[in-house]
Coordinates of C-alpha atoms in Angstrom, one line a residue:
M2 CA -25.3 -52.4 27.3
N3 CA -28.1 -53.4 25.0
L4 CA -27.0 -52.1 21.6
D5 CA -28.7 -55.0 19.9
K6 CA -32.1 -53.7 20.8
P7 CA -33.3 -50.8 18.6
L8 CA -33.9 -47.5 20.5
G9 CA -37.4 -47.3 19.1
E10 CA -38.2 -50.7 20.7
I11 CA -37.0 -49.4 24.0
F12 CA -39.3 -46.3 23.7
V13 CA -42.2 -48.8 23.2
E14 CA -41.2 -51.0 26.1
E15 CA -41.0 -47.9 28.4
G16 CA -44.6 -47.0 27.4
Y17 CA -43.9 -43.7 25.6
L18 CA -45.8 -44.8 22.5
T19 CA -47.3 -47.9 21.0
A20 CA -45.6 -50.1 18.4
E21 CA -48.3 -49.0 15.9
E22 CA -47.6 -45.3 16.6
L23 CA -43.9 -45.9 16.1
D24 CA -44.4 -47.8 12.8
R25 CA -46.6 -45.0 11.5
I26 CA -44.1 -42.3 12.5
L27 CA -41.2 -44.1 10.9
A28 CA -43.3 -44.7 7.7
E29 CA -44.3 -41.0 7.5
R30 CA -40.9 -39.4 8.2
T31 CA -39.2 -37.6 5.2
D32 CA -35.7 -37.4 6.6
T33 CA -34.5 -41.0 7.2
T34 CA -31.2 -39.7 8.6
E35 CA -32.8 -38.0 11.6
P36 CA -32.3 -40.2 14.7
I37 CA -35.5 -41.7 16.0
G38 CA -35.1 -40.1 19.4
D39 CA -34.7 -36.6 17.9
L40 CA -37.7 -37.2 15.7
L41 CA -39.9 -38.2 18.6
V42 CA -38.8 -35.1 20.6
R43 CA -39.5 -32.8 17.7
L44 CA -43.0 -34.3 17.3
G45 CA -43.6 -33.8 21.0
K46 CA -44.1 -37.5 21.7
I47 CA -41.3 -37.6 24.3
S48 CA -39.1 -35.0 26.2
E49 CA -35.4 -34.7 25.9
K50 CA -35.0 -36.3 29.2
D51 CA -37.2 -39.2 28.2
K52 CA -35.0 -39.7 25.1
L53 CA -31.8 -39.8 27.2
R54 CA -33.3 -42.1 29.8
C55 CA -34.0 -44.7 27.1
L56 CA -30.6 -44.1 25.4
G57 CA -29.0 -44.8 28.8
L58 CA -30.9 -48.1 29.0
Q59 CA -29.5 -49.0 25.5
L60 CA -26.0 -48.0 26.4
G61 CA -26.0 -49.3 29.9
I62 CA -25.2 -45.9 31.3
P63 CA -27.6 -44.6 34.0
F64 CA -29.5 -41.4 33.3
V65 CA -29.6 -38.8 36.1
D66 CA -32.0 -35.9 36.4
L67 CA -29.6 -33.2 37.9
A68 CA -32.5 -30.8 38.5
R69 CA -34.0 -33.2 41.0
M70 CA -30.9 -34.3 42.9
E71 CA -28.6 -32.8 45.5
I72 CA -25.1 -32.5 44.3
D73 CA -22.2 -32.9 46.7
P74 CA -20.4 -29.5 46.4
A75 CA -17.1 -31.0 47.5
A76 CA -17.3 -33.7 44.9
A77 CA -18.3 -31.2 42.2
R78 CA -15.3 -29.0 43.0
S79 CA -12.8 -31.8 42.6
I80 CA -12.4 -30.6 39.0
P81 CA -11.8 -27.0 38.0
H82 CA -14.6 -24.7 36.9
S83 CA -13.0 -24.3 33.4
A84 CA -12.7 -28.1 33.0
A85 CA -16.4 -28.6 34.0
I86 CA -17.5 -26.1 31.3
R87 CA -15.1 -27.4 28.6
L88 CA -16.0 -31.1 29.2
L89 CA -19.7 -30.4 30.0
A90 CA -19.3 -32.7 33.0
I91 CA -19.8 -32.4 36.8
P92 CA -19.0 -34.9 39.6
V93 CA -22.1 -35.4 41.7
E94 CA -20.7 -37.7 44.4
R95 CA -17.5 -39.5 45.2
T96 CA -16.0 -42.2 47.4
D97 CA -12.4 -43.0 48.3
C98 CA -11.9 -44.8 45.0
A99 CA -14.5 -43.6 42.5
A100 CA -16.5 -40.5 41.4
S101 CA -19.9 -40.4 39.7
V102 CA -19.8 -37.8 37.0
A103 CA -22.8 -36.5 35.1
M104 CA -21.8 -35.9 31.5
V105 CA -23.4 -34.8 28.2
N106 CA -21.2 -37.3 26.3
P107 CA -20.3 -40.2 28.6
L108 CA -18.8 -42.1 25.7
D109 CA -16.0 -39.5 25.3
L110 CA -13.0 -41.6 26.3
A111 CA -10.6 -38.7 26.3
A112 CA -12.8 -36.7 28.6
L113 CA -13.1 -39.7 30.9
D114 CA -9.3 -40.1 31.0
E115 CA -8.9 -36.3 31.8
L116 CA -11.6 -36.5 34.6
S117 CA -9.8 -39.5 36.1
A118 CA -6.5 -37.6 36.0
L119 CA -8.1 -34.5 37.6
T120 CA -9.8 -36.4 40.4
G121 CA -7.3 -39.2 40.9
L122 CA -10.3 -41.6 40.9
E123 CA -12.0 -44.1 38.7
I124 CA -14.9 -42.4 36.8
D125 CA -18.5 -43.8 36.8
P126 CA -20.1 -41.8 34.0
L127 CA -23.8 -40.8 34.1
L128 CA -25.9 -39.4 31.3
A129 CA -27.5 -36.0 31.7
T130 CA -29.0 -33.2 29.5
E131 CA -26.7 -30.4 28.5
E132 CA -29.1 -27.8 30.0
D133 CA -29.0 -29.6 33.4
V134 CA -25.2 -30.0 33.3
R135 CA -24.7 -26.3 32.6
D136 CA -27.3 -25.3 35.3
A137 CA -25.5 -27.6 37.8
I138 CA -22.1 -26.0 37.0
F139 CA -23.6 -22.6 37.5
R140 CA -25.3 -23.6 40.8
I141 CA -22.0 -25.0 42.1
F142 CA -19.4 -22.6 40.8
G143 CA -21.5 -19.5 40.0
A144 CA -20.7 -17.5 36.8
Y145 CA -17.3 -17.1 38.2
D146 CA -16.1 -17.9 41.7
D147 CA -13.8 -14.9 42.4
L148 CA -15.4 -12.1 40.5
G149 CA -15.3 -10.0 43.7
E150 CA -11.6 -10.7 44.1
I151 CA -11.1 -9.6 40.5
V152 CA -12.8 -6.3 41.2
G153 CA -10.8 -5.8 44.4
E154 CA -7.5 -6.6 42.5
A155 CA -8.5 -4.2 39.7
V156 CA -9.2 -1.3 42.2
K157 CA -5.6 -1.4 43.3
G158 CA -4.4 0.0 40.0
V159 CA -4.6 -0.5 36.3
D160 CA -1.6 -0.4 34.0
P161 CA -2.3 1.4 30.7
E162 CA -0.6 -1.6 29.0
D163 CA -3.5 -3.7 30.2
L164 CA -5.7 -2.1 27.7
R165 CA -3.9 -3.4 24.7
V166 CA -5.7 -5.8 22.3
S167 CA -4.8 -6.9 18.8
T168 CA -7.1 -7.2 15.8
V169 CA -7.4 -9.9 13.2
D170 CA -9.0 -10.1 9.8
A171 CA -12.3 -11.9 9.8
E172 CA -14.1 -12.2 6.5
E173 CA -12.3 -9.2 5.0
E174 CA -13.5 -7.0 8.0
Q175 CA -11.3 -5.9 10.9
V176 CA -13.0 -7.6 13.9
N177 CA -11.5 -8.3 17.3
V178 CA -11.7 -12.0 18.2
I179 CA -11.2 -12.6 21.9
E180 CA -10.5 -16.2 22.9
L181 CA -11.9 -16.6 26.4
K182 CA -10.3 -19.9 27.7
E183 CA -9.7 -18.7 31.3
V184 CA -11.1 -15.6 32.9
V185 CA -8.2 -15.5 35.2
E186 CA -5.6 -14.9 32.5
G187 CA -4.3 -11.3 31.9
A188 CA -4.2 -8.1 33.9
P189 CA -6.9 -7.0 36.4
V190 CA -9.0 -4.9 34.0
I191 CA -8.9 -7.7 31.4
K192 CA -10.0 -10.2 34.0
L193 CA -12.9 -7.9 35.1
A194 CA -14.2 -7.4 31.5
N195 CA -13.9 -11.1 30.7
A196 CA -15.6 -12.1 33.9
L197 CA -18.6 -9.8 33.3
L198 CA -19.1 -11.1 29.8
T199 CA -18.7 -14.7 31.0
R200 CA -21.3 -14.1 33.7
A201 CA -23.7 -12.6 31.1
I202 CA -23.4 -15.6 28.9
A203 CA -23.9 -18.0 31.8
M204 CA -27.0 -16.2 32.9
R205 CA -28.5 -16.2 29.3
A206 CA -28.4 -12.4 29.2
S207 CA -29.3 -10.7 25.9
D208 CA -27.9 -7.3 26.9
V209 CA -25.3 -6.0 29.4
H210 CA -25.8 -2.5 30.7
I211 CA -22.9 -0.7 32.3
E212 CA -24.3 2.5 33.8
P213 CA -22.0 5.2 35.5
Q214 CA -23.7 7.0 38.3
A215 CA -22.5 9.7 40.7
R216 CA -20.6 7.4 43.1
K217 CA -20.7 4.0 41.6
V218 CA -21.1 2.0 38.3
R219 CA -24.2 -0.2 38.1
V220 CA -24.1 -3.4 36.0
R221 CA -27.5 -4.8 34.9
F222 CA -28.3 -7.8 32.6
R223 CA -31.4 -8.2 30.5
I224 CA -32.6 -11.7 31.1
D225 CA -35.9 -13.0 29.6
G226 CA -36.7 -9.5 28.6
L227 CA -36.3 -7.8 32.0
L228 CA -33.3 -6.0 33.4
Q229 CA -31.7 -7.3 36.6
E230 CA -29.0 -5.7 38.7
V231 CA -26.1 -8.1 39.1
M232 CA -23.4 -6.1 40.7
V233 CA -22.0 -2.6 41.5
I234 CA -18.5 -1.6 40.5
P235 CA -16.4 1.0 42.3
K236 CA -16.3 4.4 40.5
D237 CA -12.5 4.1 40.3
L238 CA -12.9 1.3 37.7
Q239 CA -15.3 3.2 35.5
H240 CA -12.8 4.6 32.9
P241 CA -10.5 1.5 32.8
L242 CA -13.3 -1.0 32.4
I243 CA -15.1 1.1 29.7
S244 CA -11.9 1.8 27.9
R245 CA -11.1 -1.9 27.8
L246 CA -14.5 -2.7 26.4
K247 CA -14.2 0.1 23.8
I248 CA -10.8 -1.2 22.7
I249 CA -12.0 -4.8 22.1
A250 CA -14.9 -3.3 20.1
Q251 CA -12.5 -1.1 18.1
L252 CA -13.8 2.3 19.4
D253 CA -11.8 5.5 20.1
I254 CA -11.1 5.5 23.9
A255 CA -10.0 9.2 23.7
E256 CA -13.4 10.2 22.4
R257 CA -16.0 10.4 25.3
R258 CA -18.3 13.2 24.0
I259 CA -20.1 11.5 21.2
P260 CA -21.9 8.1 20.9
Q261 CA -20.0 5.3 19.3
D262 CA -20.9 1.8 18.0
G263 CA -18.6 -1.2 17.6
R264 CA -18.4 -5.0 17.7
C265 CA -16.2 -7.9 18.6
T266 CA -16.4 -11.7 18.6
M267 CA -15.7 -13.8 21.7
L268 CA -14.8 -17.5 21.6
S269 CA -15.7 -19.1 24.9
P270 CA -16.3 -22.7 26.2
Q271 CA -20.1 -22.0 25.7
G272 CA -19.6 -21.2 22.0
E273 CA -19.0 -18.2 19.7
F274 CA -20.7 -15.0 20.6
D275 CA -21.0 -11.7 18.8
F276 CA -21.0 -8.5 21.0
R277 CA -22.5 -5.3 19.6
L278 CA -21.3 -2.4 21.8
S279 CA -22.9 1.0 22.0
T280 CA -21.7 4.0 24.1
Y281 CA -23.8 7.1 25.0
P282 CA -22.2 10.0 26.9
S283 CA -24.2 10.8 30.1
V284 CA -23.6 13.3 32.9
H285 CA -21.7 10.7 34.9
G286 CA -19.7 9.2 32.0
E287 CA -20.2 6.9 29.1
N288 CA -23.2 4.6 29.4
V289 CA -22.4 1.2 27.7
V290 CA -24.8 -1.3 26.4
I291 CA -23.6 -4.6 24.9
R292 CA -26.0 -6.8 22.8
I293 CA -25.0 -10.5 23.0
L294 CA -25.7 -12.6 19.9
D295 CA -25.0 -16.4 20.0
K296 CA -23.6 -17.0 16.6
S297 CA -23.7 -20.8 17.0
G298 CA -27.3 -20.7 18.4
A299 CA -29.5 -23.4 16.9
L300 CA -32.3 -22.2 14.6
I301 CA -35.8 -22.8 15.8
D302 CA -37.9 -24.9 13.5
I303 CA -41.2 -23.2 12.6
E304 CA -43.0 -26.1 14.3
R305 CA -41.4 -25.1 17.6
L306 CA -42.2 -21.4 17.6
G307 CA -45.2 -21.9 19.7
L308 CA -47.7 -21.0 17.0
Q309 CA -51.4 -21.8 17.5
E310 CA -52.7 -24.1 14.8
E311 CA -54.8 -21.5 13.0
T312 CA -51.9 -19.0 13.0
K313 CA -49.5 -21.6 11.8
R314 CA -51.8 -22.5 8.9
V315 CA -52.0 -18.9 7.8
L316 CA -48.2 -18.5 8.0
L317 CA -47.4 -21.7 6.1
A318 CA -49.9 -20.8 3.4
S319 CA -48.2 -17.5 2.9
F320 CA -44.9 -19.4 2.2
E321 CA -46.5 -21.2 -0.7
E322 CA -47.1 -18.0 -2.6
P323 CA -44.4 -17.5 -5.3
Q324 CA -44.3 -13.8 -4.7
G325 CA -45.5 -11.1 -2.3
L326 CA -44.6 -9.4 0.9
I327 CA -44.5 -11.0 4.4
V328 CA -44.0 -8.5 7.2
V329 CA -43.1 -9.4 10.8
T330 CA -43.7 -6.6 13.3
G331 CA -43.1 -6.0 16.9
P332 CA -40.9 -3.9 19.2
T333 CA -37.1 -4.4 19.6
G334 CA -36.4 -7.7 21.3
S335 CA -39.7 -9.3 20.5
G336 CA -38.2 -12.2 18.5
K337 CA -38.8 -10.9 14.9
T338 CA -35.4 -12.1 13.7
T339 CA -35.9 -15.6 15.1
T340 CA -39.2 -15.8 13.3
L341 CA -37.7 -14.5 10.0
Y342 CA -34.9 -17.0 10.2
S343 CA -37.3 -19.8 10.9
I344 CA -39.2 -18.9 7.8
L345 CA -35.9 -18.8 5.8
H346 CA -35.0 -22.2 7.2
Q347 CA -38.4 -23.5 6.0
L348 CA -38.0 -22.0 2.6
N349 CA -34.3 -23.0 2.1
A350 CA -34.2 -25.5 -0.7
I351 CA -31.8 -26.3 -3.6
H352 CA -34.2 -24.8 -6.2
R353 CA -34.5 -21.4 -4.5
N354 CA -32.0 -18.6 -4.6
I355 CA -32.3 -16.8 -1.2
I356 CA -30.4 -13.6 -0.5
T357 CA -30.5 -11.4 2.5
I358 CA -29.4 -7.9 3.5
E359 CA -29.2 -7.5 7.3
D360 CA -28.0 -5.3 10.1
P361 CA -26.3 -7.4 11.4
V362 CA -26.3 -11.1 10.2
E363 CA -27.1 -12.8 13.5
Y364 CA -27.1 -16.4 12.4
Q365 CA -25.3 -17.9 9.4
L366 CA -27.5 -20.2 7.3
E367 CA -25.9 -22.8 5.0
G368 CA -27.1 -22.4 1.4
I369 CA -28.2 -18.8 1.8
V370 CA -26.3 -15.7 0.6
Q371 CA -26.2 -13.2 3.5
A372 CA -24.7 -9.7 3.7
N373 CA -24.4 -6.9 6.2
V374 CA -25.3 -3.3 5.6
N375 CA -22.2 -1.2 5.6
P376 CA -23.1 2.6 5.6
K377 CA -19.4 3.5 5.5
A378 CA -19.1 1.7 2.1
G379 CA -22.4 3.1 0.9
V380 CA -24.3 -0.2 1.4
T381 CA -27.6 0.5 3.0
F382 CA -30.8 -1.5 3.0
A383 CA -32.0 0.4 -0.1
T384 CA -28.7 0.1 -2.1
G385 CA -28.2 -3.5 -1.0
L386 CA -31.7 -4.4 -2.1
R387 CA -31.1 -2.9 -5.5
S388 CA -28.0 -5.0 -5.9
I389 CA -29.8 -8.1 -4.8
L390 CA -32.4 -7.7 -7.6
R391 CA -29.5 -8.2 -10.1
Q392 CA -28.6 -11.5 -8.4
D393 CA -31.6 -13.5 -9.8
P394 CA -33.2 -14.1 -6.3
D395 CA -36.3 -16.1 -5.6
V396 CA -36.6 -15.0 -1.9
I397 CA -35.3 -11.8 -0.4
L398 CA -34.9 -11.0 3.2
V399 CA -34.6 -7.3 4.1
G400 CA -33.6 -7.1 7.8
E401 CA -35.7 -4.1 8.5
V402 CA -37.7 -1.4 6.6
R403 CA -36.6 1.9 8.1
D404 CA -37.4 4.4 5.4
G405 CA -39.6 5.1 2.4
E406 CA -36.9 4.2 -0.2
T407 CA -36.3 0.7 1.3
A408 CA -40.1 0.2 1.6
S409 CA -40.7 1.2 -2.0
I410 CA -38.0 -1.1 -3.4
A411 CA -39.3 -4.0 -1.3
I412 CA -42.8 -3.4 -2.6
E413 CA -41.6 -3.3 -6.2
S414 CA -39.7 -6.5 -5.6
A415 CA -42.8 -8.2 -4.3
L416 CA -44.7 -7.1 -7.3
T417 CA -42.2 -8.4 -9.8
G418 CA -42.1 -12.1 -8.9
H419 CA -40.1 -12.2 -5.7
L420 CA -41.1 -13.4 -2.2
V421 CA -39.9 -10.6 0.1
L422 CA -39.6 -11.0 3.9
T423 CA -38.9 -8.1 6.2
S424 CA -39.5 -6.7 9.7
L425 CA -41.1 -3.4 10.7
H426 CA -41.7 -1.6 14.0
A427 CA -45.4 -1.5 14.5
N428 CA -47.8 -2.4 17.3
D429 CA -49.8 -5.1 15.6
A430 CA -50.4 -6.7 12.3
A431 CA -52.9 -4.1 11.0
S432 CA -50.7 -1.2 12.1
A433 CA -48.0 -2.5 9.8
V434 CA -50.2 -1.5 6.9
T435 CA -50.7 2.1 8.0
R436 CA -47.0 2.3 8.9
L437 CA -46.0 1.4 5.4
I438 CA -48.4 3.9 4.0
D439 CA -46.9 6.5 6.3
L440 CA -43.5 5.7 4.7
G441 CA -44.9 6.8 1.3
I442 CA -46.2 3.5 -0.1
E443 CA -49.3 4.0 -2.3
P444 CA -52.3 2.0 -0.8
F445 CA -53.1 0.3 -4.1
L446 CA -49.5 -1.0 -4.4
L447 CA -49.5 -2.3 -0.8
G448 CA -52.9 -3.9 -1.3
A449 CA -51.5 -5.7 -4.4
S450 CA -48.3 -6.9 -2.8
L451 CA -49.0 -7.7 0.8
T452 CA -49.3 -11.5 1.5
C453 CA -49.3 -11.6 5.2
S454 CA -48.6 -9.4 8.2
V455 CA -47.4 -11.0 11.4
A456 CA -47.2 -9.4 14.9
Q457 CA -45.5 -11.0 17.8
R458 CA -44.4 -10.5 21.4
L459 CA -42.4 -12.7 23.9
V460 CA -43.9 -13.7 27.2
R461 CA -41.8 -15.3 30.0
V462 CA -42.4 -19.0 30.6
I463 CA -43.2 -20.4 34.0
C464 CA -40.1 -22.1 35.5
P465 CA -40.6 -25.9 35.1
K466 CA -38.6 -26.7 38.3
C467 CA -40.8 -24.7 40.7
K468 CA -44.1 -24.6 38.9
E469 CA -47.1 -24.6 41.2
T470 CA -50.8 -23.9 41.2
Y471 CA -52.0 -20.5 42.5
E472 CA -55.0 -18.1 42.4
P473 CA -54.3 -15.1 40.2
D474 CA -55.7 -11.7 41.1
I475 CA -59.4 -11.6 40.2
A476 CA -58.9 -8.3 38.4
A477 CA -56.3 -9.9 36.1
L478 CA -58.6 -12.7 35.3
E479 CA -61.4 -10.3 34.5
R480 CA -59.2 -8.3 32.2
L481 CA -58.3 -11.4 30.3
H482 CA -61.8 -12.9 30.4
L483 CA -60.6 -16.0 32.1
D484 CA -62.6 -18.5 34.2
P485 CA -61.9 -17.7 37.9
N486 CA -62.7 -21.4 38.8
A487 CA -60.0 -22.8 36.5
T488 CA -56.6 -24.0 37.6
Y489 CA -53.7 -21.6 36.9
Y490 CA -49.9 -21.9 37.5
R491 CA -46.9 -19.8 38.4
G492 CA -43.3 -20.3 39.4
R493 CA -42.6 -20.2 43.1
G494 CA -39.0 -19.1 42.5
C495 CA -35.9 -21.3 42.8
E496 CA -32.2 -21.3 42.0
H497 CA -33.0 -22.6 38.5
C498 CA -34.9 -19.4 37.6
A499 CA -32.9 -17.0 39.9
K500 CA -35.9 -16.7 42.2
T501 CA -38.0 -15.0 39.4
G502 CA -40.5 -17.9 38.8
Y503 CA -39.8 -17.7 35.0
R504 CA -37.2 -19.3 32.8
G505 CA -37.1 -18.7 29.1
R506 CA -39.6 -17.0 26.8
A507 CA -42.3 -18.1 24.3
G508 CA -43.7 -16.2 21.4
V509 CA -47.3 -15.0 21.1
F510 CA -48.4 -14.2 17.5
E511 CA -51.1 -12.8 15.3
A512 CA -51.0 -13.4 11.6
M513 CA -53.2 -11.4 9.3
P514 CA -53.5 -12.8 5.7
A515 CA -54.3 -10.3 3.0
K516 CA -57.6 -11.7 2.0
S517 CA -59.7 -9.9 -0.6
E518 CA -61.8 -8.1 2.1
V519 CA -58.7 -6.9 3.8
R520 CA -57.1 -5.8 0.5
R521 CA -60.1 -3.7 -0.3
L522 CA -59.7 -1.8 3.0
I523 CA -56.0 -1.4 2.4
V524 CA -56.6 0.1 -1.0
A525 CA -59.3 2.4 0.5
N526 CA -56.7 3.6 3.0
A527 CA -58.9 2.5 5.9
P528 CA -57.6 3.1 9.5
A529 CA -55.8 0.3 11.3
N530 CA -58.7 -0.5 13.7
E531 CA -61.1 -1.1 10.7
I532 CA -58.5 -3.4 9.1
R533 CA -58.0 -5.2 12.4
D534 CA -61.7 -5.7 13.1
K535 CA -62.2 -7.1 9.6
A536 CA -59.3 -9.5 10.0
V537 CA -60.7 -10.7 13.4
E538 CA -64.1 -11.1 11.8
L539 CA -62.4 -13.3 9.2
G540 CA -60.8 -15.5 11.9
M541 CA -57.5 -13.8 12.9
L542 CA -56.3 -14.9 16.3
T543 CA -55.1 -11.7 18.1
L544 CA -51.9 -11.3 20.2
R545 CA -54.0 -11.1 23.4
E546 CA -56.1 -14.1 22.6
D547 CA -52.9 -16.2 21.8
A548 CA -51.4 -15.1 25.1
R549 CA -54.6 -15.8 26.9
R550 CA -54.6 -19.4 25.6
K551 CA -51.0 -19.8 26.9
V552 CA -52.2 -18.9 30.4
V553 CA -54.9 -21.5 30.2
E554 CA -52.3 -24.1 29.0
G555 CA -50.0 -23.3 32.0
V556 CA -47.2 -21.8 29.8
T557 CA -47.2 -18.4 31.4
T558 CA -49.2 -16.3 33.9
A559 CA -52.0 -13.8 33.6
E560 CA -49.8 -11.1 35.1
E561 CA -47.2 -11.6 32.5
V562 CA -49.7 -11.5 29.6
I563 CA -51.1 -8.2 30.9
R564 CA -47.5 -6.8 31.2
V565 CA -46.6 -7.7 27.6
T566 CA -49.7 -7.5 25.5
A567 CA -52.2 -4.6 25.1
E568 CA -55.9 -5.0 25.1
A569 CA -57.6 -4.4 21.8
V570 CA -59.3 -1.0 21.6

């Protein structure tokens, strides 16, 4: 252990930066409470693994890169799956007297004592990243070992009493809170429902689709924007499983003829998750889609959104305006909410009163007043926005503009001294203008209030564990106007990325500031293509160009860019 040596000095000794660079960074930082390792990671000077490697040198605890080592399955299974997830630890090898255990927090003495009791061995702790530990647990144990056994047990018969679930009050609203400590607890149908949701969380799914068909029930997860089939459930389990899910979401299990929407909260070892459940009656039974929201998910700093420098400058400049309208556009699932929350995080300060009206509140931000729409109580985006204006706000977030009334109030708010943020369904930044005019906004009012229109998409990122060079299809390169002689990358496919070659997603953006030339076109009610052409002439980076650059940088592939972004007409 070398605690006497500052961590910054170790970074310099290991060659990650010079002493002069370190001194300059420390002198320029504004938050002196931010650990030096976290600061250097945020600035892109080092990776998370570099930070932990140096921290291990300081603590005298070896760092291990689990993604690059073979783990002994017998050693890993010397502790239960649930304990591995709860302690964020996994044994990687063992002898007759000791076990080497990769841990996120190797200084947790209580965890070390529990691991020693579980294995009956002395524990040699190793330092590893949380992502690598979770991936290793998933590789060894799977999302859940005996999911097939659970399905088989459930097929034997389901007691109606198995479907019972109680409700609790949560923030003055009746919400089911399900504590998922062990999937194996409870009756067969409960085990099955819990196991499916646990697997979805482990696989980073954003949506779960349970789709009744003529002779089976198909289960698909949406991962990184694409649906993947994960299992097939016997037809006999269709009604019990869907009834269980409807009950925990507080829906009427006797009503199968009309669509229903509900929600519940699940407490699991991975964190707290909000589930939004929607049913739709089909010819083979009720189709169920569950949107998964990680309520404890960390907010993404605007510096880490993946913005190109020119786009970031436009966006940051729009924040400095004391009033106006900032619109973020894109299809469902394109990351609009993440971008809006990053903007709020940037604006959040003691001297600003920030109030939101959302459907639903996906992340809770300290220091910001947030509220959900509640149509049953008469609280819509329009009525909520009217009430917000009586709360002396400086910044207002309207989750989505869906109708002319909401759009009109948002525009009026932007014209009367408020900075208004909102999202809108449109294909690109210029189309947001024509979409708002279609909703009944007068062009001269929109021209006077609009500050910036942002469009975005999400492209899948090449898996870092199996990244390799390749030669893309020449037609794809020609469509993107890319150099056929340059070097390009793809993911070969591995366990880390479930053989897809991609893991995670990155945003591609275009930001159209409302410069005077653009405002004149808006006021003249010009078509979207004219507004777009003028914005490009004035320096706007388009979605396709942003994505094209990410291909050149090795972030994604040409095929993925063509799939996600449209060529400008």
